Coordinates of C-alpha atoms in Angstrom, one line a residue:
M294 CA 0.1 157.3 165.6
R295 CA -2.4 154.9 164.1
T296 CA -4.1 152.1 166.0
T297 CA -2.8 148.9 164.6
A298 CA -5.5 146.8 163.0
I299 CA -4.4 143.9 160.9
I300 CA -7.2 143.3 158.4
R301 CA -10.3 144.0 160.5
G302 CA -12.7 141.0 160.4
R303 CA -9.8 138.6 159.8
R304 CA -9.9 135.6 162.0
A305 CA -7.5 136.5 164.7
I306 CA -5.3 133.9 166.3
M307 CA -6.5 132.6 169.2
I308 CA -6.1 134.0 172.6
I309 CA -7.2 130.6 173.9
W310 CA -4.2 129.0 172.1
L311 CA -1.9 131.5 173.8
L312 CA -3.4 130.6 177.2
V313 CA -3.0 126.9 176.5
A314 CA 0.6 127.6 175.6
A315 CA 1.2 129.4 178.8
L316 CA -0.3 126.5 180.8
T317 CA 1.7 123.9 179.0
I318 CA 4.9 125.7 179.8
T319 CA 4.2 125.6 183.5
G320 CA 3.2 121.9 183.2
C321 CA -0.5 122.4 184.0
V322 CA -1.8 121.0 180.7
S323 CA -0.6 118.0 178.8
V324 CA -0.8 118.3 175.0
P325 CA -0.6 115.2 172.9
T326 CA 2.2 115.2 170.3
S327 CA 1.2 112.2 168.2
G328 CA 1.0 112.4 164.4
R329 CA -2.4 114.0 163.7
V330 CA -3.0 117.5 162.4
E331 CA -4.8 119.8 164.8
K332 CA -6.1 123.3 164.8
A333 CA -4.3 125.5 167.2
G334 CA -7.5 126.9 168.6
P335 CA -10.6 129.1 168.0
G336 CA -10.9 132.7 168.8
G337 CA -11.7 136.2 167.6
R338 CA -10.0 139.6 167.1
I339 CA -9.1 141.3 170.4
S340 CA -8.4 144.9 171.1
Q341 CA -4.9 146.3 171.5
Q342 CA -3.7 145.9 175.1
K343 CA -0.7 144.8 177.0
S344 CA -0.5 141.0 177.4
E345 CA -0.5 139.7 181.0
I346 CA 1.2 136.5 179.8
V347 CA 4.9 136.5 180.7
P348 CA 7.2 134.2 178.8
K349 CA 9.2 131.8 180.9
P350 CA 12.3 129.7 180.2
P351 CA 11.8 126.0 179.3
V352 CA 11.0 123.7 182.2
K353 CA 13.0 120.5 182.7
D354 CA 11.9 117.5 180.6
A355 CA 9.4 119.5 178.6
S356 CA 8.0 117.7 175.5
P357 CA 8.8 118.9 172.0
R358 CA 5.3 120.5 171.6
V359 CA 5.7 122.4 174.9
I360 CA 9.1 123.6 173.8
V361 CA 7.6 125.0 170.5
D362 CA 4.7 126.5 172.3
G363 CA 7.1 128.2 174.8
F364 CA 9.2 129.5 171.9
L365 CA 6.3 131.0 170.1
L366 CA 5.0 132.6 173.2
A367 CA 8.5 134.1 174.0
M368 CA 8.7 135.5 170.5
S369 CA 5.3 137.1 170.9
Q370 CA 6.5 139.3 173.8
Y371 CA 9.0 141.9 173.0
Q372 CA 12.4 141.7 174.7
P373 CA 15.5 143.7 173.5
K374 CA 17.5 140.6 172.7
Y375 CA 14.9 137.9 173.2
S376 CA 17.0 136.1 175.8
T377 CA 14.0 134.0 177.0
A378 CA 13.2 132.8 173.4
R379 CA 16.8 131.9 172.8
Q380 CA 16.7 129.4 175.7
F381 CA 14.4 127.2 173.7
L382 CA 17.1 126.8 170.9
T383 CA 20.1 124.6 170.6
E384 CA 23.4 126.3 171.3
E385 CA 24.2 126.4 167.6
A386 CA 20.8 127.8 166.7
Q387 CA 21.2 130.5 169.3
Q388 CA 24.3 131.8 167.6
G389 CA 22.7 132.1 164.2
W390 CA 19.2 133.3 165.1
R391 CA 18.6 137.0 164.3
P392 CA 15.2 138.1 165.6
E393 CA 15.8 141.6 164.3
D394 CA 15.8 140.6 160.7
K395 CA 12.0 140.6 160.2
I396 CA 8.7 139.7 161.8
T397 CA 6.4 137.3 160.0
V398 CA 2.8 137.9 161.1
F399 CA 0.6 134.7 160.8
S400 CA -2.9 133.3 161.4
N401 CA -4.6 129.9 161.2
P402 CA -1.8 127.8 162.7
E403 CA -2.0 124.0 162.5
Y404 CA 0.4 121.6 164.2
N405 CA 1.7 118.4 162.6
S406 CA 3.5 116.4 165.2
A407 CA 5.3 113.1 164.5
D408 CA 8.4 111.3 165.8
N409 CA 9.1 114.1 168.3
N410 CA 9.2 116.7 165.6
I411 CA 6.9 119.7 165.3
V412 CA 5.9 121.3 162.0
L413 CA 3.7 124.4 162.0
S414 CA 1.5 125.2 159.0
M415 CA 0.1 128.7 158.9
T416 CA -1.2 131.5 156.8
R417 CA 1.3 134.4 156.4
I418 CA -0.6 137.7 156.4
G419 CA 2.3 140.2 156.5
Q420 CA 5.9 140.9 157.3
V421 CA 7.7 143.7 159.1
G422 CA 11.2 144.3 157.6
P423 CA 14.4 145.3 159.4
D424 CA 13.5 148.9 158.6
G425 CA 10.2 148.6 160.5
S426 CA 8.0 148.8 157.4
Y427 CA 4.9 146.5 157.2
N428 CA 4.1 144.7 153.9
A429 CA 0.9 142.7 153.6
T430 CA 2.0 139.5 151.9
S431 CA -0.5 136.7 152.2
G432 CA 0.2 133.0 151.5
P433 CA 0.8 129.6 153.1
Q434 CA 3.9 129.0 155.1
I435 CA 5.4 126.0 156.9
Q436 CA 8.0 126.0 159.7
D437 CA 9.8 122.8 160.6
F438 CA 11.4 123.4 164.0
Q439 CA 13.6 120.3 163.8
I440 CA 13.5 119.4 167.5
Q441 CA 16.6 117.6 168.9
K442 CA 18.0 116.8 172.3
N443 CA 20.9 118.7 173.8
D444 CA 23.8 117.3 175.9
D445 CA 21.6 117.5 179.0
G446 CA 18.9 115.4 177.3
Q447 CA 16.5 118.3 176.9
W448 CA 14.5 119.0 173.8
R449 CA 15.5 122.1 171.9
I450 CA 14.8 123.7 168.5
S451 CA 17.6 123.5 166.0
N452 CA 15.8 125.3 163.1
P453 CA 14.2 128.6 164.3
P454 CA 12.5 130.8 161.7
D455 CA 14.2 133.7 159.9
G456 CA 13.5 136.5 162.3
L457 CA 10.4 136.4 164.6
M458 CA 7.1 134.6 164.0
V459 CA 4.2 136.4 165.7
S460 CA 0.5 135.7 165.5
D461 CA -1.8 138.4 164.3
T462 CA -3.4 138.7 167.7
S463 CA 0.0 139.1 169.4
F464 CA 1.1 141.6 166.8
I465 CA -2.0 143.8 167.4
G466 CA -1.2 143.7 171.2
Q467 CA 2.5 144.1 171.0
Y468 CA 3.2 146.6 168.2
K469 CA 2.0 150.0 167.1
S470 CA 2.3 152.0 163.9
Y471 CA 4.1 155.3 163.9
N472 CA 5.2 157.7 161.2
L473 CA 8.8 158.8 160.8
Y474 CA 9.1 162.2 159.0
F475 CA 11.4 163.1 156.2
F476 CA 11.5 165.9 153.6
D477 CA 10.7 166.1 149.9
P478 CA 13.9 166.8 148.0
Q479 CA 13.3 170.5 147.9
F480 CA 12.7 170.6 151.7
H481 CA 9.2 172.2 151.3
T482 CA 7.1 169.6 153.1
L483 CA 7.4 166.7 155.5
I484 CA 6.5 163.2 154.3
P485 CA 5.4 160.4 156.6
D486 CA 7.0 157.0 156.5
P487 CA 5.0 154.4 158.5
I488 CA 6.9 151.9 160.7
Y489 CA 6.0 149.5 163.5
L490 CA 7.6 149.6 167.0
P491 CA 7.0 147.3 170.0
T492 CA 4.6 148.7 172.6
E493 CA 6.9 147.4 175.4
G494 CA 9.9 149.3 174.2
Q495 CA 10.9 152.9 175.1
T496 CA 9.0 154.7 172.3
E497 CA 11.0 157.9 172.3
T498 CA 14.2 155.9 171.9
G499 CA 12.7 153.7 169.2
L500 CA 11.5 156.6 167.1
V501 CA 14.7 158.7 167.3
T502 CA 16.8 155.6 166.5
A503 CA 14.6 154.8 163.5
L504 CA 14.7 158.4 162.3
L505 CA 18.5 158.6 162.5
R506 CA 18.7 155.3 160.6
G507 CA 16.8 156.9 157.7
P508 CA 13.7 156.2 155.5
T509 CA 12.4 152.8 154.7
T510 CA 13.5 151.1 151.6
A511 CA 10.4 151.8 149.6
L512 CA 10.4 155.6 150.3
Q513 CA 14.1 156.2 150.3
P514 CA 14.5 157.3 146.7
A515 CA 11.7 160.0 147.1
V516 CA 12.8 161.8 150.2
S517 CA 15.6 163.8 151.8
T518 CA 16.6 164.4 155.4
G519 CA 18.0 167.2 157.5
I520 CA 20.0 164.7 159.6
P521 CA 23.7 164.5 158.6
V522 CA 25.0 161.1 157.4
R523 CA 26.3 158.9 160.2
T524 CA 24.6 160.9 163.0
S525 CA 24.2 158.6 166.0
L526 CA 22.3 158.6 169.3
I527 CA 24.8 158.8 172.1
G528 CA 24.0 156.3 174.9
N529 CA 21.4 154.5 172.7
A530 CA 18.6 156.0 174.8
V531 CA 16.3 159.0 174.9
P532 CA 15.4 159.6 178.6
V533 CA 12.4 161.9 179.3
T534 CA 12.7 164.4 182.2
G535 CA 10.0 166.8 183.1
G536 CA 8.1 166.1 179.8
L537 CA 11.2 166.8 177.7
A538 CA 13.0 164.1 175.7
Q539 CA 16.8 164.4 176.1
I540 CA 18.4 163.6 172.8
S541 CA 22.2 163.4 172.8
L542 CA 23.6 163.3 169.3
S543 CA 27.1 162.8 167.8
P544 CA 29.1 165.9 166.9
S545 CA 28.1 165.7 163.2
V546 CA 25.1 168.0 164.0
E547 CA 27.3 170.8 165.5
S548 CA 28.2 172.3 162.1
L549 CA 24.6 172.6 160.8
S550 CA 23.4 176.0 159.7
D551 CA 20.4 177.6 161.4
Q552 CA 18.2 176.4 158.5
Q553 CA 19.5 172.9 158.7
R554 CA 18.9 172.9 162.4
K555 CA 15.3 173.9 161.7
W556 CA 14.9 170.9 159.4
L557 CA 16.5 168.6 161.9
A558 CA 14.2 169.9 164.7
A559 CA 11.1 169.7 162.5
Q560 CA 11.7 166.0 161.7
L561 CA 12.2 165.2 165.3
A562 CA 9.2 167.3 166.4
W563 CA 6.7 165.7 164.0
T564 CA 8.0 162.2 164.8
L565 CA 8.0 162.6 168.5
R566 CA 4.6 164.3 168.8
Q567 CA 3.0 160.9 168.3
V568 CA 4.2 159.7 171.7
G569 CA 1.4 161.4 173.6
E570 CA 0.4 164.5 175.6
D571 CA 2.9 163.9 178.4
L572 CA 5.8 164.8 176.0
K573 CA 5.8 168.5 175.5
G574 CA 9.2 168.8 173.7
F575 CA 12.8 167.8 173.5
Q576 CA 16.3 169.1 174.0
I577 CA 19.2 168.3 171.7
S578 CA 22.7 168.2 173.1
V579 CA 26.2 167.4 171.8
N580 CA 28.9 166.4 174.3
G581 CA 26.7 167.8 177.1
T582 CA 26.2 171.2 175.4
R583 CA 22.8 172.3 174.4
L584 CA 22.3 172.6 170.6
R585 CA 20.1 175.7 170.0
V586 CA 17.5 175.7 167.3
P587 CA 16.0 178.9 165.8
D588 CA 12.6 179.7 167.2
D589 CA 12.8 177.3 170.1
S590 CA 11.1 178.0 173.4
G591 CA 12.7 179.2 176.6
D592 CA 16.1 180.6 177.4
G593 CA 19.6 179.3 177.9
Q594 CA 19.9 175.8 179.3
N595 CA 16.1 175.7 179.8
A596 CA 15.4 176.2 176.1
Y597 CA 13.6 173.3 174.3
V598 CA 11.9 172.5 171.0
P599 CA 8.2 172.0 171.4
V600 CA 6.6 169.0 169.6
S601 CA 4.4 171.5 167.8
Y602 CA 7.5 172.8 166.1
G603 CA 7.7 172.8 162.3
S604 CA 4.1 173.7 161.3
D605 CA 5.4 175.4 158.2
Y606 CA 6.4 172.0 156.9
A607 CA 3.0 170.3 157.5
P608 CA 2.4 167.3 155.3
I609 CA -1.2 168.4 154.6
P610 CA -1.5 171.9 153.1
D611 CA -4.2 174.4 153.5
S612 CA -6.7 173.8 150.7
S613 CA -9.9 175.1 149.4
S614 CA -13.0 173.4 150.7
T615 CA -14.8 173.9 147.4
M616 CA -16.5 170.9 145.7
V617 CA -17.0 171.0 142.0
G618 CA -19.1 168.7 139.7
V619 CA -21.0 168.6 136.5
R620 CA -24.7 169.5 136.1
D621 CA -26.5 169.8 132.8
G622 CA -23.3 169.8 130.9
A623 CA -21.7 172.6 132.9
A624 CA -19.1 172.7 135.7
V625 CA -20.6 173.9 139.0
T626 CA -19.5 174.6 142.6
V627 CA -21.3 172.8 145.4
A628 CA -21.7 174.4 148.9
G629 CA -23.9 174.2 151.9
D630 CA -24.3 170.5 151.9
G631 CA -25.7 170.6 148.4
A632 CA -28.0 173.5 149.0
K633 CA -26.0 176.0 147.0
I634 CA -25.0 174.9 143.5
A635 CA -23.7 177.6 141.1
P636 CA -22.0 177.5 137.7
V637 CA -18.3 178.2 137.8
P638 CA -17.2 181.5 136.2
G639 CA -16.3 181.4 132.5
R640 CA -16.9 179.1 129.6
L641 CA -16.7 175.9 131.6
G642 CA -19.7 177.1 133.6
R643 CA -21.9 177.0 130.6
P644 CA -23.2 174.0 128.7
G645 CA -21.3 173.0 125.6
Y646 CA -18.4 170.8 126.8
D647 CA -18.8 167.1 127.1
I648 CA -17.2 166.9 130.5
D649 CA -16.0 163.5 131.7
S650 CA -14.1 164.5 134.8
L651 CA -12.8 167.5 136.8
A652 CA -9.9 168.5 139.0
L653 CA -9.6 171.6 141.1
S654 CA -6.2 173.1 142.2
T655 CA -5.4 173.1 146.0
D656 CA -6.0 176.9 146.2
G657 CA -9.3 176.5 144.3
R658 CA -8.2 179.0 141.6
T659 CA -7.8 176.7 138.6
L660 CA -10.2 174.1 137.2
A661 CA -9.1 171.2 134.9
A662 CA -11.5 169.1 132.8
V663 CA -11.3 166.1 130.6
T664 CA -13.7 166.5 127.7
D665 CA -14.7 165.2 124.3
D666 CA -15.0 161.5 125.1
R667 CA -11.7 161.6 127.2
K668 CA -9.7 163.0 124.3
K669 CA -9.0 166.6 125.5
L670 CA -7.5 168.1 128.7
I671 CA -8.4 171.7 129.3
T672 CA -7.8 174.2 132.1
Q673 CA -9.4 177.4 133.1
L674 CA -8.6 180.0 135.8
M675 CA -11.6 180.7 137.9
S676 CA -11.0 184.4 137.3
E677 CA -10.9 184.1 133.4
S678 CA -13.6 183.3 130.9
E679 CA -11.9 181.1 128.4
P680 CA -10.2 177.7 129.0
R681 CA -7.0 176.6 127.3
T682 CA -6.2 173.2 125.8
L683 CA -3.3 171.4 127.4
S684 CA -3.5 168.0 125.6
E685 CA -5.4 166.2 122.9
Q686 CA -4.8 162.5 123.5
S687 CA -7.1 159.5 123.8
G688 CA -7.8 157.6 127.0
L689 CA -7.4 160.6 129.3
L690 CA -8.1 159.7 132.9
R691 CA -9.4 162.0 135.6
P692 CA -6.5 164.5 136.2
E693 CA -5.1 165.5 139.6
Y694 CA -3.5 168.6 141.1
T695 CA -0.8 168.4 143.7
R696 CA 0.1 170.8 146.6
F697 CA 3.0 172.0 144.4
G698 CA 0.7 173.4 141.7
E699 CA 1.4 170.6 139.3
L700 CA -1.4 169.0 137.2
W701 CA -0.9 165.3 136.6
S702 CA -2.5 163.3 133.7
V703 CA -2.5 159.7 132.6
S704 CA -3.5 159.0 129.0
G705 CA -3.2 156.4 126.2
K706 CA -4.4 152.9 125.3
P707 CA -3.6 149.9 127.5
G708 CA 0.0 149.0 127.2
K709 CA 0.9 152.4 125.8
Q710 CA -0.2 154.7 128.6
K711 CA 2.0 157.6 129.7
I712 CA 2.1 160.0 132.7
T713 CA 2.4 163.7 132.1
M714 CA 3.0 166.5 134.6
Y715 CA 2.1 170.1 133.8
Q716 CA 3.7 173.0 135.8
D717 CA 1.8 176.3 135.9
N718 CA -0.8 174.8 133.6
K719 CA 1.5 175.0 130.6
A720 CA 5.0 173.3 130.6
D721 CA 4.6 169.5 130.2
T722 CA 7.0 166.9 131.5
S723 CA 6.9 163.2 130.7
V724 CA 7.1 161.1 133.9
D725 CA 8.9 157.8 133.5
A726 CA 7.4 154.8 135.2
S727 CA 9.1 151.4 134.5
W728 CA 5.9 149.5 135.5
L729 CA 3.5 151.4 133.2
G730 CA 3.7 148.9 130.3
R731 CA 2.8 146.0 132.6
V732 CA -0.1 147.7 134.4
Q733 CA -3.1 149.4 132.9
V734 CA -4.0 152.4 135.1
T735 CA -7.8 153.0 135.4
S736 CA -7.7 155.7 138.1
F737 CA -5.0 157.5 140.2
Q738 CA -4.7 160.0 143.0
I739 CA -1.7 161.8 144.5
S740 CA -1.2 162.0 148.2
P741 CA -1.8 165.3 150.0
D742 CA 2.0 165.7 150.7
G743 CA 2.7 165.1 147.0
S744 CA 5.0 162.2 147.6
R745 CA 3.0 159.1 146.4
M746 CA 0.7 158.1 143.6
A747 CA -2.0 155.6 144.4
I748 CA -3.4 153.7 141.4
V749 CA -6.3 151.4 140.6
G750 CA -5.4 149.3 137.6
K751 CA -5.3 145.9 135.9
S752 CA -2.5 143.5 135.7
G753 CA -3.5 140.7 133.3
D754 CA -7.0 139.6 134.4
N755 CA -6.6 140.9 137.9
E756 CA -7.6 144.3 139.3
M757 CA -5.2 145.8 141.7
L758 CA -4.5 148.6 144.1
A759 CA -0.9 149.9 144.4
V760 CA 1.2 152.9 145.6
A761 CA 4.4 154.2 144.1
P762 CA 6.7 157.0 145.4
I763 CA 7.2 160.1 143.3
I764 CA 10.9 160.7 142.9
R765 CA 11.6 164.4 142.3
G766 CA 15.2 164.7 141.3
D767 CA 16.7 166.3 138.2
R768 CA 13.8 164.6 136.5
V769 CA 10.5 163.5 137.9
T770 CA 10.1 159.7 137.8
M771 CA 8.0 157.1 139.5
G772 CA 9.5 154.6 142.0
N773 CA 8.5 150.9 142.2
L774 CA 4.9 149.9 142.6
R775 CA 3.9 148.4 146.0
F776 CA 0.8 146.3 145.7
I777 CA -1.7 146.4 148.5
S778 CA -3.4 143.2 149.4
L779 CA -7.2 143.4 149.8
S780 CA -7.9 139.9 151.2
D781 CA -10.1 139.5 154.2
A782 CA -10.0 135.8 155.3
A783 CA -13.1 136.2 157.5
S784 CA -15.4 137.4 154.7
A785 CA -14.5 138.0 151.1
Q786 CA -11.8 139.5 148.9
V787 CA -12.2 142.8 147.1
K788 CA -11.7 141.8 143.5
R789 CA -13.0 144.9 141.7
I790 CA -12.2 148.5 142.4
A791 CA -14.1 151.4 140.9
D792 CA -12.2 154.4 142.3
L793 CA -10.0 155.7 145.1
G794 CA -9.0 158.8 147.1
W795 CA -6.7 159.8 150.0
T796 CA -8.1 160.2 153.6
S797 CA -4.7 161.0 155.1
T798 CA -1.1 161.0 154.0
T799 CA -0.9 157.2 154.5
Q800 CA -4.5 156.0 154.1
L801 CA -6.8 155.5 151.2
L802 CA -10.6 155.2 150.7
I803 CA -11.6 152.9 147.9
L804 CA -14.9 151.7 146.3
G805 CA -14.5 147.9 146.2
A806 CA -16.7 145.0 145.3
S807 CA -16.2 141.3 146.0
T808 CA -17.8 139.9 142.8
T809 CA -18.4 140.9 139.2
G810 CA -21.6 142.8 139.2
G811 CA -21.5 143.2 143.0
T812 CA -22.2 146.4 144.9
Y813 CA -19.3 148.8 145.4
E814 CA -18.8 149.6 149.0
P815 CA -16.4 152.1 150.7
Y816 CA -13.3 150.7 152.4
R817 CA -10.5 152.4 154.2
V818 CA -7.0 151.0 153.5
E819 CA -3.6 151.7 154.9
I820 CA -1.0 152.0 152.2
D821 CA 1.1 149.3 153.8
G822 CA -1.9 146.9 153.8
S823 CA -2.0 146.7 157.6
Q824 CA -5.6 148.0 157.9
F825 CA -8.6 147.2 155.8
E826 CA -12.1 148.1 157.0
R827 CA -15.5 149.1 155.7
V828 CA -16.6 152.7 156.1
G829 CA -20.3 152.6 156.5
A830 CA -22.4 150.9 153.8
S831 CA -23.8 151.9 150.5
D832 CA -27.5 152.4 150.1
G833 CA -28.0 151.3 146.5
W834 CA -25.6 153.9 145.3
G835 CA -24.6 152.3 142.0
A836 CA -21.3 154.0 142.8
S837 CA -19.0 154.9 139.9
S838 CA -16.7 157.6 141.2
L839 CA -15.2 158.8 144.4
A840 CA -13.7 162.1 145.6
T841 CA -11.9 162.9 148.9
R842 CA -10.5 165.9 150.6
V843 CA -8.1 165.9 153.7
D844 CA -7.8 169.0 155.9
N845 CA -4.7 169.9 157.9
K846 CA -6.4 169.0 161.2
G847 CA -6.5 165.3 160.1
S848 CA -10.2 164.9 159.2
F849 CA -11.5 164.1 155.7
Q850 CA -14.5 164.5 153.5
A851 CA -15.7 162.1 150.8
A852 CA -18.2 162.2 148.0
V853 CA -19.5 159.3 145.9
G854 CA -21.1 159.7 142.5
G855 CA -23.7 157.1 141.7
K856 CA -26.6 156.1 139.5
G857 CA -29.2 158.7 138.6
K858 CA -26.5 161.4 139.0
K859 CA -26.9 161.3 142.7
V860 CA -24.0 162.2 145.1
W861 CA -23.6 160.9 148.7
A862 CA -21.2 162.6 151.1
Y863 CA -19.3 161.7 154.2
R864 CA -17.4 163.5 157.0
S865 CA -14.8 161.8 159.3
G866 CA -16.7 159.8 162.0
D867 CA -20.1 160.6 160.6
E868 CA -22.4 158.6 158.3
W869 CA -23.0 158.8 154.6
Y870 CA -25.8 161.1 153.6
S871 CA -27.5 162.2 150.3
L872 CA -25.9 165.4 149.2
T873 CA -27.6 166.3 145.9
D874 CA -28.9 164.8 142.7
K875 CA -28.4 165.7 139.0
L876 CA -24.7 166.0 139.7
S877 CA -21.9 163.9 138.3
S878 CA -18.1 163.8 138.5
P879 CA -17.7 165.3 142.0
A880 CA -14.2 166.6 142.8
Y881 CA -12.6 168.4 145.7
A882 CA -9.6 170.7 145.6
G883 CA -6.1 169.2 145.5

């Protein structure tokens, strides 16, 4: 589970405004509803915590403004069917309103009140879709509530928004981010799929229901599931007894083989382990009969699947901790916080190659290098002396190894770039990407689980950050690009990006600058755009390259290459420190 943080530093909406809304509903505050535009209130970002404000139905003879305030407050507090919020609507609007369709997250609200009508102008900063996925989409938005009187002479809203409208502050307090887990198409590894769930709901039920529903729209083409089609949760609830979640499923799971049951249990275990330490495992039943899973714990009716189940399918693989780089024209390994620097074995460990960038395989046994003014891609086993040439093309970018032993490369001139994948450092496969002609890729990295490619690129005159799923079917192709917004309304926008790396399976570290010629600073970014925060500060780095490594315990390391061939390093939760000098093109395994 990740702590929700909607663009840290963004001007949060306005706990004072919420308090005023609560008071107006109870009749303690009178708010004028004449025709002037007014700010909804000042405020700052607040930490995630349960709100003590309880929505109440509309009071008799409430003004149009009070009705709108009450409706917004009722939408901000999760209820299964939003029965309180519906009471602020006309009867016809109640029938058509579908709060489950989406959640629009907004900031900076301004009321425009005239002739008993209320129009709310705001800044949209994101949306949660019906599949639970968050998408950072910034822009202005206007909601005309179209207030009218009902048969009892009471003001009601006739034009509610599509779905819910929730302020960023309320969203932080009322929703949390979790990962659902699905498999790659070959069922080798689990792949996280971030969604948001309300904090007031029953988390176990929400997670299991979402997992049975399937992956989010963006990830769906790239993943498989061990859950049979049309499997449903019986009773629509997952009660927890004695630290065990009780999952009653439809008969579709009875015919699963032992291997298929392991896949099903692994998806459930990785998804449910985010709930907290009080949940130690789960039991699956069909028509009241326990469904046994290979390698579960306990005997008979007491058997259960621990939430630690499925470690063989961990999204983050074991990987070498070796760092490599370039010193005096030769490839070297770096150890001991920079105290031990040694040439790699073989020809690449001796001067003579004009090395532009390096990549090291996950197991640390194979080194790839782009050389000769980015016109040649070569690889060398650490146990052999001579490298072999894989490709001779112009515009080669830094290559990347995946957990599956693949070496990925992007090459070519702008508008004519291509993506190539090499298996076992020899057979090459062209990877189709429909967006490649419209976007010039300047840097890329593949997620630790091998499911996504993150890119830095240019689209027209704009620099951009985006993520695309890797679809591994009969042919390997790239799914649609999902652009990540880097706007921070409280400070500046990141307009230039030098490089990127992964710090988890769903989080990136980037080197970003707000202006042309500005200093590149490290920022951590969620791939759905829901979090954007600085990670320390540069100290005159003159940063030009970034390398990251994620371990299977969830921590990460990072290294920045800067001016004067100096390298700065970082460990999770620590501070940046000077690692070594006279080193360029740092790279970690994987």
